[in-house]
CSV table of C-alpha atoms in Angstrom, one decimal:
chain,number,residue,atom,x,y,z
A,1269,MET,CA,-10.6,16.5,0.9
A,1270,PRO,CA,-10.5,13.1,1.6
A,1271,LEU,CA,-8.6,10.6,-1.3
A,1272,ARG,CA,-11.4,9.6,-3.9
A,1273,LEU,CA,-10.3,6.2,-6.3
A,1274,ASP,CA,-12.8,4.5,-8.4
A,1275,SER,CA,-10.6,1.1,-9.5
A,1276,ALA,CA,-11.8,1.6,-13.1
A,1277,ALA,CA,-9.7,4.4,-13.4
A,1278,PRO,CA,-6.9,3.2,-15.2
A,1279,ASP,CA,-4.1,5.2,-12.8
A,1280,PHE,CA,-6.1,3.7,-9.8
A,1281,GLU,CA,-3.0,1.3,-8.8
A,1282,ARG,CA,-0.5,4.0,-9.4
A,1283,HIS,CA,-2.6,5.7,-6.0
A,1284,PHE,CA,-3.9,3.1,-4.5
A,1285,THR,CA,-0.3,2.3,-3.6
A,1286,ASP,CA,0.1,5.5,-3.2
A,1287,LEU,CA,-2.3,5.3,-0.3
A,1288,LEU,CA,-1.2,2.3,1.3
A,1289,GLY,CA,3.0,3.3,1.9
A,1290,ALA,CA,1.2,7.0,2.9
A,1291,LYS,CA,3.4,6.9,5.5
A,1292,ARG,CA,1.4,8.4,9.0
A,1293,GLU,CA,3.9,8.3,11.5
A,1294,SER,CA,6.8,11.3,12.5
A,1295,SER,CA,9.5,11.2,10.8
A,1296,ARG,CA,11.4,12.1,13.6
A,1297,ASP,CA,14.1,9.2,14.4
A,1298,VAL,CA,14.6,8.8,18.6
A,1299,ASN,CA,16.1,6.0,18.1
A,1300,ASP,CA,19.0,7.0,19.7
A,1301,THR,CA,17.0,9.0,22.5
A,1302,VAL,CA,16.1,6.2,23.3
A,1303,ALA,CA,18.8,4.6,23.3
A,1304,ALA,CA,20.2,6.8,25.1
A,1305,ILE,CA,17.3,6.6,28.5
A,1306,ILE,CA,17.8,3.1,28.4
A,1307,ALA,CA,21.3,2.8,28.9
A,1308,ASP,CA,21.4,5.5,31.8
A,1309,VAL,CA,18.3,3.9,33.1
A,1310,ARG,CA,20.3,0.2,33.4
A,1311,ALA,CA,23.8,3.0,35.3
A,1312,ARG,CA,21.5,4.5,36.9
A,1313,GLY,CA,18.0,2.5,38.2
A,1314,ASP,CA,16.0,5.1,40.0
A,1315,GLU,CA,17.8,8.0,39.5
A,1316,ALA,CA,18.2,7.7,36.2
A,1317,VAL,CA,13.8,6.8,36.7
A,1318,VAL,CA,13.6,9.8,38.9
A,1319,GLU,CA,15.2,13.3,37.4
A,1320,LEU,CA,14.0,11.8,33.7
A,1321,THR,CA,9.7,11.2,34.6
A,1322,ASN,CA,11.0,15.3,37.1
A,1323,LYS,CA,12.1,16.9,34.0
A,1324,PHE,CA,9.4,15.4,31.1
A,1325,ASP,CA,6.5,14.8,32.9
A,1326,LYS,CA,7.0,17.2,35.3
A,1327,ALA,CA,5.7,14.9,38.8
A,1328,ASN,CA,7.6,16.2,40.9
A,1329,VAL,CA,8.0,12.4,42.1
A,1330,SER,CA,11.7,10.8,44.1
A,1331,ALA,CA,11.8,7.1,44.3
A,1332,GLU,CA,9.8,6.5,47.4
A,1333,THR,CA,6.3,8.5,45.2
A,1334,LEU,CA,7.4,6.2,42.6
A,1335,ARG,CA,4.8,3.6,43.3
A,1336,PHE,CA,1.3,4.9,44.1
A,1337,THR,CA,0.2,3.2,47.2
A,1338,ALA,CA,-2.5,1.1,48.2
A,1339,GLU,CA,-4.5,4.7,50.0
A,1340,GLU,CA,-3.7,7.3,46.7
A,1341,ILE,CA,-4.9,4.2,44.6
A,1342,ALA,CA,-8.3,3.7,46.6
A,1343,ALA,CA,-8.5,7.3,47.1
A,1344,ALA,CA,-8.4,8.1,43.6
A,1345,ALA,CA,-11.3,5.0,42.6
A,1346,ALA,CA,-13.9,6.9,44.7
A,1347,GLN,CA,-13.5,9.9,42.8
A,1348,VAL,CA,-15.4,8.4,40.3
A,1349,PRO,CA,-19.5,7.9,39.4
A,1350,GLU,CA,-20.4,4.8,40.4
A,1351,TYR,CA,-22.1,5.0,36.5
A,1352,VAL,CA,-18.6,5.3,35.1
A,1353,ARG,CA,-16.8,2.9,37.0
A,1354,ALA,CA,-20.8,0.2,36.2
A,1355,ALA,CA,-19.6,0.2,33.0
A,1356,LEU,CA,-15.1,-0.7,33.4
A,1357,GLN,CA,-17.1,-3.6,35.7
A,1358,THR,CA,-19.2,-4.3,32.5
A,1359,ALA,CA,-16.5,-3.6,29.6
A,1360,HIS,CA,-14.4,-5.9,32.5
A,1361,ASP,CA,-16.6,-9.1,32.7
A,1362,ARG,CA,-16.3,-9.2,28.8
A,1363,ILE,CA,-13.7,-8.9,28.5
A,1364,LYS,CA,-12.1,-12.1,30.8
A,1365,SER,CA,-15.8,-14.1,29.6
A,1366,HIS,CA,-14.8,-13.7,26.3
A,1367,HIS,CA,-10.6,-14.1,26.7
A,1368,GLU,CA,-11.1,-17.5,29.6
A,1369,LYS,CA,-12.5,-19.1,26.2
A,1370,GLN,CA,-9.1,-18.5,24.1
A,1371,LYS,CA,-7.5,-20.3,27.4
A,1372,PRO,CA,-5.1,-23.2,26.1
A,1373,GLU,CA,-4.8,-27.2,27.2
A,1374,ASP,CA,-2.2,-28.6,27.6
A,1375,SER,CA,-2.4,-31.6,25.5
A,1376,VAL,CA,-0.2,-35.5,24.9
A,1377,TYR,CA,0.0,-38.2,23.6
A,1378,THR,CA,1.7,-42.0,22.0
A,1379,ASP,CA,1.8,-42.6,19.4
A,1380,ALA,CA,2.3,-46.0,17.1
A,1381,LEU,CA,6.0,-46.5,17.9
A,1382,GLY,CA,5.4,-45.6,21.6
A,1383,VAL,CA,7.3,-41.1,21.2
A,1384,THR,CA,5.6,-39.8,23.8
A,1385,LEU,CA,4.9,-36.0,22.8
A,1386,GLY,CA,2.6,-33.3,23.6
A,1387,SER,CA,2.0,-29.4,24.6
A,1388,ARG,CA,2.9,-27.8,28.1
A,1389,TRP,CA,1.2,-24.1,28.1
A,1390,THR,CA,2.3,-22.2,30.9
A,1391,PRO,CA,2.0,-18.5,32.1
A,1392,VAL,CA,4.1,-15.6,32.3
A,1393,ASP,CA,5.7,-14.6,35.5
A,1394,ALA,CA,5.8,-11.1,35.1
A,1395,VAL,CA,3.9,-9.2,32.7
A,1396,GLY,CA,4.0,-4.4,33.0
A,1397,ILE,CA,1.9,-3.0,31.0
A,1398,TYR,CA,2.3,0.9,29.7
A,1399,VAL,CA,-0.8,2.9,29.7
A,1400,PRO,CA,-0.9,6.1,28.6
A,1401,GLY,CA,-2.1,8.8,30.1
A,1402,GLY,CA,-2.2,13.3,29.6
A,1403,LEU,CA,-4.4,14.1,26.5
A,1404,ALA,CA,-4.5,10.0,25.7
A,1405,SER,CA,-5.3,8.4,28.7
A,1406,TYR,CA,-8.0,5.2,28.0
A,1407,PRO,CA,-8.9,3.3,31.0
A,1408,SER,CA,-10.5,0.8,28.9
A,1409,SER,CA,-6.7,0.4,27.1
A,1410,VAL,CA,-6.0,-0.6,31.3
A,1411,LEU,CA,-8.6,-3.6,30.8
A,1412,MET,CA,-7.9,-4.8,27.9
A,1413,ASN,CA,-4.7,-5.3,28.8
A,1414,ALA,CA,-4.6,-6.9,32.0
A,1415,VAL,CA,-7.8,-9.2,32.5
A,1416,PRO,CA,-6.2,-11.7,29.0
A,1417,ALA,CA,-2.7,-11.7,31.4
A,1418,ARG,CA,-5.3,-12.7,34.4
A,1419,VAL,CA,-7.2,-15.0,32.4
A,1420,ALA,CA,-3.5,-16.5,31.6
A,1421,GLY,CA,-2.2,-17.1,35.1
A,1422,VAL,CA,0.2,-14.9,35.1
A,1423,GLU,CA,0.9,-14.0,39.5
A,1424,ARG,CA,2.9,-10.2,38.6
A,1425,ILE,CA,1.2,-7.6,36.7
A,1426,ALA,CA,3.2,-4.6,37.1
A,1427,MET,CA,1.4,-1.4,35.4
A,1428,VAL,CA,3.1,1.9,34.7
A,1429,VAL,CA,1.2,5.2,33.7
A,1430,PRO,CA,2.9,8.6,33.2
A,1431,THR,CA,1.2,11.4,35.4
A,1432,PRO,CA,1.2,14.9,34.4
A,1433,ASN,CA,1.9,17.4,36.3
A,1434,GLY,CA,1.3,14.6,38.8
A,1435,GLU,CA,-2.3,14.2,37.6
A,1436,ILE,CA,-4.0,11.5,36.4
A,1437,ASN,CA,-7.0,10.3,35.3
A,1438,PRO,CA,-9.1,8.7,37.7
A,1439,ALA,CA,-10.6,6.1,35.7
A,1440,ILE,CA,-7.4,5.1,34.8
A,1441,LEU,CA,-7.1,3.8,38.5
A,1442,ALA,CA,-10.4,3.0,39.1
A,1443,ALA,CA,-10.1,0.3,35.8
A,1444,ALA,CA,-6.7,-1.2,36.6
A,1445,GLN,CA,-8.5,-2.0,40.4
A,1446,ILE,CA,-11.7,-3.5,39.0
A,1447,ALA,CA,-8.9,-5.6,37.3
A,1448,GLY,CA,-7.3,-6.7,40.6
A,1449,ILE,CA,-3.9,-4.7,39.7
A,1450,THR,CA,-2.5,-3.3,42.9
A,1451,GLU,CA,1.7,-2.3,41.5
A,1452,ILE,CA,1.4,1.0,40.0
A,1453,TYR,CA,3.9,3.2,38.8
A,1454,ARG,CA,3.5,7.0,37.8
A,1455,ILE,CA,6.0,7.3,35.9
A,1456,GLY,CA,6.4,6.5,31.3
A,1457,GLY,CA,8.3,7.1,29.0
A,1458,ALA,CA,11.0,4.9,27.7
A,1459,GLN,CA,12.4,5.4,31.0
A,1460,ALA,CA,9.3,3.5,32.5
A,1461,VAL,CA,10.2,0.9,29.2
A,1462,ALA,CA,13.7,0.2,30.9
A,1463,ALA,CA,12.7,0.5,34.1
A,1464,LEU,CA,9.8,-2.5,33.8
A,1465,ALA,CA,12.4,-3.7,31.3
A,1466,TYR,CA,16.4,-4.2,33.1
A,1467,GLY,CA,14.3,-4.2,36.4
A,1468,THR,CA,15.4,-0.6,39.5
A,1469,ALA,CA,16.5,-0.8,43.0
A,1470,THR,CA,12.4,0.2,43.1
A,1471,ILE,CA,10.7,-1.9,39.6
A,1472,PRO,CA,11.2,-5.8,40.0
A,1473,ARG,CA,11.9,-5.8,36.3
A,1474,VAL,CA,9.5,-7.5,34.0
A,1475,ASP,CA,8.9,-10.6,31.7
A,1476,LYS,CA,7.2,-8.7,28.9
A,1477,ILE,CA,5.9,-5.9,28.0
A,1478,THR,CA,2.9,-4.8,26.6
A,1479,GLY,CA,1.0,-1.4,26.2
A,1480,PRO,CA,0.5,1.1,23.5
A,1481,GLY,CA,2.4,4.8,23.7
A,1482,ASN,CA,4.4,7.1,21.2
A,1483,ALA,CA,6.4,7.3,19.8
A,1484,TYR,CA,9.1,7.3,22.5
A,1485,VAL,CA,7.6,4.1,23.9
A,1486,ALA,CA,7.3,2.2,20.9
A,1487,THR,CA,11.0,2.8,19.4
A,1488,ALA,CA,11.8,1.2,23.4
A,1489,LYS,CA,9.5,-1.5,23.4
A,1490,ARG,CA,11.8,-2.2,20.1
A,1491,GLN,CA,15.4,-1.3,21.6
A,1492,VAL,CA,14.4,-3.7,24.6
A,1493,PHE,CA,12.3,-6.8,22.7
A,1494,GLY,CA,15.0,-9.9,23.4
A,1495,GLN,CA,15.5,-8.8,27.1
A,1496,VAL,CA,12.1,-9.0,27.9
A,1497,GLY,CA,9.1,-10.1,25.1
A,1498,ILE,CA,6.9,-7.1,23.9
A,1499,ASP,CA,3.6,-7.1,22.6
A,1500,MET,CA,3.7,-5.4,18.9
A,1501,ILE,CA,5.2,-2.3,18.7
A,1502,ALA,CA,1.6,-0.2,17.6
A,1503,GLY,CA,1.1,2.8,15.2
A,1504,PRO,CA,-1.8,5.7,14.7
A,1505,SER,CA,-5.5,3.4,14.3
A,1506,GLU,CA,-7.4,3.4,11.1
A,1507,VAL,CA,-10.5,1.8,10.5
A,1508,LEU,CA,-11.5,0.2,7.0
A,1509,VAL,CA,-15.9,0.5,6.8
A,1510,ILE,CA,-16.8,-1.5,3.7
A,1511,ALA,CA,-20.1,-0.8,2.6
A,1512,ASP,CA,-22.5,-1.4,-0.3
A,1513,SER,CA,-26.4,-0.1,-1.2
A,1514,SER,CA,-27.4,-1.5,1.9
A,1515,ALA,CA,-25.8,0.8,4.7
A,1516,ASN,CA,-27.2,3.6,6.6
A,1517,PRO,CA,-24.7,7.2,5.3
A,1518,ALA,CA,-24.6,8.7,8.6
A,1519,TRP,CA,-23.8,6.0,10.2
A,1520,VAL,CA,-20.7,4.8,8.0
A,1521,ALA,CA,-19.8,8.6,8.5
A,1522,ALA,CA,-19.8,8.4,11.7
A,1523,ASP,CA,-17.9,4.9,12.2
A,1524,LEU,CA,-15.3,7.2,10.4
A,1525,ILE,CA,-15.4,10.1,12.5
A,1526,ALA,CA,-14.8,8.0,15.9
A,1527,GLN,CA,-11.3,6.6,14.0
A,1528,ALA,CA,-10.2,10.5,12.7
A,1529,GLU,CA,-10.5,11.5,16.0
A,1530,HIS,CA,-7.8,9.4,17.3
A,1531,GLY,CA,-5.4,12.5,16.3
A,1532,ALA,CA,-1.7,12.0,15.1
A,1533,GLY,CA,-1.9,9.9,12.5
A,1534,ALA,CA,-4.8,7.6,12.4
A,1535,GLN,CA,-6.9,6.3,9.2
A,1536,SER,CA,-10.7,6.1,7.8
A,1537,ILE,CA,-11.1,4.3,4.6
A,1538,LEU,CA,-14.7,4.2,2.6
A,1539,VAL,CA,-14.3,1.1,0.5
A,1540,THR,CA,-18.1,0.9,-1.6
A,1541,THR,CA,-20.0,-0.3,-4.4
A,1542,ASP,CA,-22.6,1.6,-4.6
A,1543,GLU,CA,-21.7,6.0,-5.9
A,1544,LYS,CA,-24.9,7.5,-4.0
A,1545,LEU,CA,-23.3,6.1,-0.5
A,1546,ALA,CA,-19.5,7.7,-1.3
A,1547,ASP,CA,-21.5,10.5,-2.2
A,1548,ALA,CA,-24.0,10.5,0.7
A,1549,VAL,CA,-20.8,9.1,3.5
A,1550,GLU,CA,-19.3,12.6,2.1
A,1551,ALA,CA,-21.0,14.4,3.1
A,1552,GLU,CA,-22.0,13.2,5.9
A,1553,VAL,CA,-19.4,13.3,7.4
A,1554,ASP,CA,-18.4,17.0,7.3
A,1555,ARG,CA,-22.0,17.4,8.6
A,1556,GLN,CA,-21.2,15.8,11.8
A,1557,LEU,CA,-17.5,16.9,12.0
A,1558,THR,CA,-19.1,20.6,12.6
A,1559,LEU,CA,-21.5,18.4,16.3
A,1560,LEU,CA,-18.6,16.7,17.7
A,1561,PRO,CA,-16.1,18.3,20.0
A,1562,LYS,CA,-12.9,17.4,18.4
A,1563,GLY,CA,-14.2,18.4,15.1
A,1564,ASP,CA,-10.7,20.2,14.1
A,1565,MET,CA,-9.7,16.6,14.3
A,1566,ALA,CA,-11.0,14.9,12.8
A,1567,ARG,CA,-11.3,17.0,10.4
A,1568,GLU,CA,-7.4,17.2,9.7
A,1569,GLY,CA,-7.4,13.5,10.4
A,1570,TRP,CA,-10.2,13.3,7.5
A,1571,ASP,CA,-8.9,15.4,5.7
A,1572,GLU,CA,-5.1,14.7,5.5
A,1573,LEU,CA,-5.7,10.4,5.0
A,1574,GLY,CA,-8.8,9.6,4.0
A,1575,ALA,CA,-9.8,8.2,1.6
A,1576,ILE,CA,-13.2,6.7,-0.4
A,1577,ILE,CA,-12.8,4.1,-2.8
A,1578,LEU,CA,-15.5,3.2,-5.4
A,1579,VAL,CA,-15.5,-0.8,-6.4
A,1580,SER,CA,-17.7,-2.8,-8.6
A,1581,SER,CA,-18.2,-5.3,-6.3
A,1582,LEU,CA,-17.8,-7.0,-2.5
A,1583,GLU,CA,-15.4,-9.3,-3.8
A,1584,GLU,CA,-13.6,-6.8,-5.4
A,1585,ALA,CA,-13.3,-4.7,-1.6
A,1586,ALA,CA,-13.0,-8.3,-0.5
A,1587,VAL,CA,-9.5,-8.1,-2.6
A,1588,LEU,CA,-8.5,-4.7,-1.8
A,1589,GLY,CA,-9.2,-4.7,2.0
A,1590,ASN,CA,-6.6,-7.6,2.0
A,1591,ARG,CA,-3.9,-5.3,0.6
A,1592,ILE,CA,-5.3,-2.4,2.8
A,1593,ALA,CA,-4.6,-5.2,5.6
A,1594,SER,CA,-6.3,-3.0,8.3
A,1595,GLU,CA,-6.3,-2.7,12.1
A,1596,HIS,CA,-10.4,-2.6,12.1
A,1597,VAL,CA,-12.1,-4.2,9.1
A,1598,GLU,CA,-16.5,-3.0,10.2
A,1599,LEU,CA,-18.6,-5.1,7.0
A,1600,ALA,CA,-21.3,-2.7,7.0
A,1601,VAL,CA,-24.1,-5.0,4.1
A,1602,ASP,CA,-26.7,-7.0,4.5
A,1603,ASP,CA,-24.5,-10.4,4.8
A,1604,PRO,CA,-21.9,-9.7,6.7
A,1605,GLN,CA,-21.5,-13.4,7.5
A,1606,ALA,CA,-20.7,-14.1,3.0
A,1607,LEU,CA,-17.8,-12.0,3.1
A,1608,VAL,CA,-15.5,-12.9,5.5
A,1609,PRO,CA,-14.2,-15.8,4.6
A,1610,LEU,CA,-12.8,-13.2,1.9
A,1611,ILE,CA,-11.3,-11.3,4.5
A,1612,ARG,CA,-7.7,-13.0,5.4
A,1613,HIS,CA,-6.4,-10.3,7.1
A,1614,ALA,CA,-7.8,-7.3,9.8
A,1615,GLY,CA,-6.9,-6.8,13.0
A,1616,ALA,CA,-10.7,-7.2,13.7
A,1617,ILE,CA,-13.7,-7.4,12.2
A,1618,PHE,CA,-17.4,-6.1,12.8
A,1619,LEU,CA,-20.1,-7.2,12.0
A,1620,GLY,CA,-22.6,-5.9,9.9
A,1621,HIS,CA,-24.2,-2.6,10.3
A,1622,HIS,CA,-25.3,-2.6,14.1
A,1623,THR,CA,-21.6,-2.9,14.6
A,1624,PRO,CA,-19.5,-0.3,15.1
A,1625,GLU,CA,-16.3,-0.4,15.6
A,1626,ALA,CA,-16.5,1.5,18.5
A,1627,ILE,CA,-18.3,-0.9,20.4
A,1628,GLY,CA,-15.2,-3.4,20.6
A,1629,ASP,CA,-13.4,-1.3,22.0
A,1630,TYR,CA,-14.8,-1.2,25.1
A,1631,VAL,CA,-17.7,-3.7,26.3
A,1632,GLY,CA,-18.3,-6.2,22.8
A,1633,GLY,CA,-15.5,-8.4,24.9
A,1634,SER,CA,-13.3,-8.5,22.3
A,1635,ASN,CA,-9.5,-7.1,22.5
A,1636,HIS,CA,-8.9,-3.6,21.5
A,1637,VAL,CA,-4.8,-4.1,20.3
A,1638,LEU,CA,-4.8,-4.7,17.4
A,1639,PRO,CA,-2.7,-5.0,14.7
A,1640,THR,CA,-1.8,-1.4,12.9
A,1641,ALA,CA,0.6,-0.5,9.9
A,1642,ARG,CA,-0.2,-3.9,7.5
A,1643,SER,CA,0.9,-5.9,10.2
A,1644,ALA,CA,-2.3,-8.3,10.9
A,1645,ARG,CA,-0.6,-9.8,6.7
A,1646,PHE,CA,1.1,-11.6,10.1
A,1647,ALA,CA,0.6,-10.5,13.7
A,1648,SER,CA,-3.2,-10.4,15.4
A,1649,GLY,CA,-4.8,-8.8,18.3
A,1650,LEU,CA,-3.5,-9.1,22.1
A,1651,GLY,CA,-4.6,-12.5,23.2
A,1652,VAL,CA,-4.0,-15.0,26.2
A,1653,LEU,CA,-1.9,-16.9,24.1
A,1654,ASP,CA,0.2,-13.7,24.7
A,1655,PHE,CA,0.8,-14.0,27.8
A,1656,MET,CA,1.8,-17.6,28.0
A,1657,LYS,CA,4.4,-19.9,26.9
A,1658,ARG,CA,4.5,-23.2,25.0
A,1659,THR,CA,7.2,-25.8,25.7
A,1660,SER,CA,7.3,-29.2,23.7
A,1661,LEU,CA,6.7,-32.1,25.7
A,1662,LEU,CA,8.9,-35.9,24.0
A,1663,GLY,CA,9.6,-39.0,25.5
A,1664,CYS,CA,11.3,-42.1,23.6
A,1665,THR,CA,10.6,-45.8,25.5
A,1666,PRO,CA,14.0,-48.3,24.7
A,1667,SER,CA,12.7,-50.2,22.0
A,1668,SER,CA,11.1,-46.1,20.8
A,1669,LEU,CA,14.4,-45.3,20.3
A,1670,ALA,CA,15.7,-48.1,18.6
A,1671,ALA,CA,13.1,-47.4,16.4
A,1672,LEU,CA,13.8,-43.9,15.7
A,1673,ALA,CA,18.0,-43.9,16.0
A,1674,GLY,CA,19.3,-45.3,12.5
A,1675,PRO,CA,18.0,-42.1,10.2
A,1676,ALA,CA,18.1,-39.6,13.8
A,1677,VAL,CA,21.7,-41.0,13.2
A,1678,THR,CA,22.5,-40.1,9.2
A,1679,ILE,CA,20.5,-36.4,10.2
A,1680,ALA,CA,23.8,-36.5,12.5
A,1681,GLU,CA,26.0,-37.6,9.5
A,1682,VAL,CA,25.2,-35.1,7.0
A,1683,GLU,CA,25.2,-32.5,9.2
A,1684,ASP,CA,28.4,-33.6,11.0
A,1685,LEU,CA,27.7,-33.7,14.1
A,1686,ASP,CA,29.1,-37.2,15.5
A,1687,GLY,CA,28.9,-36.3,19.5
A,1688,HIS,CA,24.6,-35.5,18.0
A,1689,GLY,CA,24.8,-39.3,17.4
A,1690,ARG,CA,25.9,-40.9,19.5
A,1691,SER,CA,24.8,-39.6,22.2
A,1692,ILE,CA,21.8,-41.5,20.5
A,1693,SER,CA,23.5,-44.6,19.6
A,1694,ILE,CA,24.9,-44.7,22.8
A,1695,ARG,CA,21.5,-45.7,24.0
A,1696,LEU,CA,20.9,-49.4,21.7
A,1697,ASN,CA,24.2,-50.3,23.2
A,1698,SER,CA,22.7,-50.3,27.6
């Protein structure tokens, strides 16, 4: 049974705090194992990558077969039914159209002193995209990572995807083909992250790594950060549905189940002002779970991690929502726009009864790579800016330098950096 809370109860704060602090990931410490894998790849390159891939994925690869050939990509993509390819193309086009509107423009101006100031945006040279394989095989993740990188102007995109027992979902390669990715390696795990970060004879290093993975992948990304950039450390997926009496219980239940079926610590929370709706949703979840092919996995997640919280108003729901800071926030209310200004911490907000979170996973156009585990308090979802760098521009004329020299030299003296001050003042005497 999911946790039931009422904000009016005297012990609510204690139980709600426990809910926020509950650990939803495996507590297994993989740091030492990942560090050893990274060190091995750095030392032995392709030899280590091949050995580890064959050990963990039983993929039977060699250095010569790590990379998919153009013929292999084309053959796999050709296996994908046309209606599936059409759906992936629709998703690609919508994601591209939305992300093109995120691309920043350079800005340069001259202030009243005659100083030139500005910013210039340039793309990262090379990006590595990690795409899960095996049970979690998501062609949509290929598009969500690759398309913003392409829009940003990234010239080289290298994709890694594990192929357990040598198998891969052909739709993964079809999505890569649609996104224009031609450099694809059949590797996964910490060894794939290490290869992307440090490079091998077969796999040139990249500048940034994006994409979700298991605990080993997440830990490897954390450990190589600084050598390369990363997008974020992704945890289990989550949804918060804020609903009032206007919500359809069957629709809300379906949305909660959709998140719970991810398993692996995924969490679904309903916050509502209507006790009758809360009861109806709970009953509807039980009914719909019996109809779902992955019902057992979803039921386990719902029973262990799900929660239904009764509140007195939508304003209070927003306050709790900001404390939860969920990856996905659905506003299942009649006037979602009125509630939006109150939601400060969310990876993505889905507006109204006809916007299920799942539409954002695939074809809405917004990105589904979003901050989890309450990191929406300080982080954003993946976008074009994640694949670009801002460089500051600054230029002084003789007169503007003279106008600024006095306070600059003073600050240098306060910081006991006489050389800094001299590099400024020396120009005033010429």
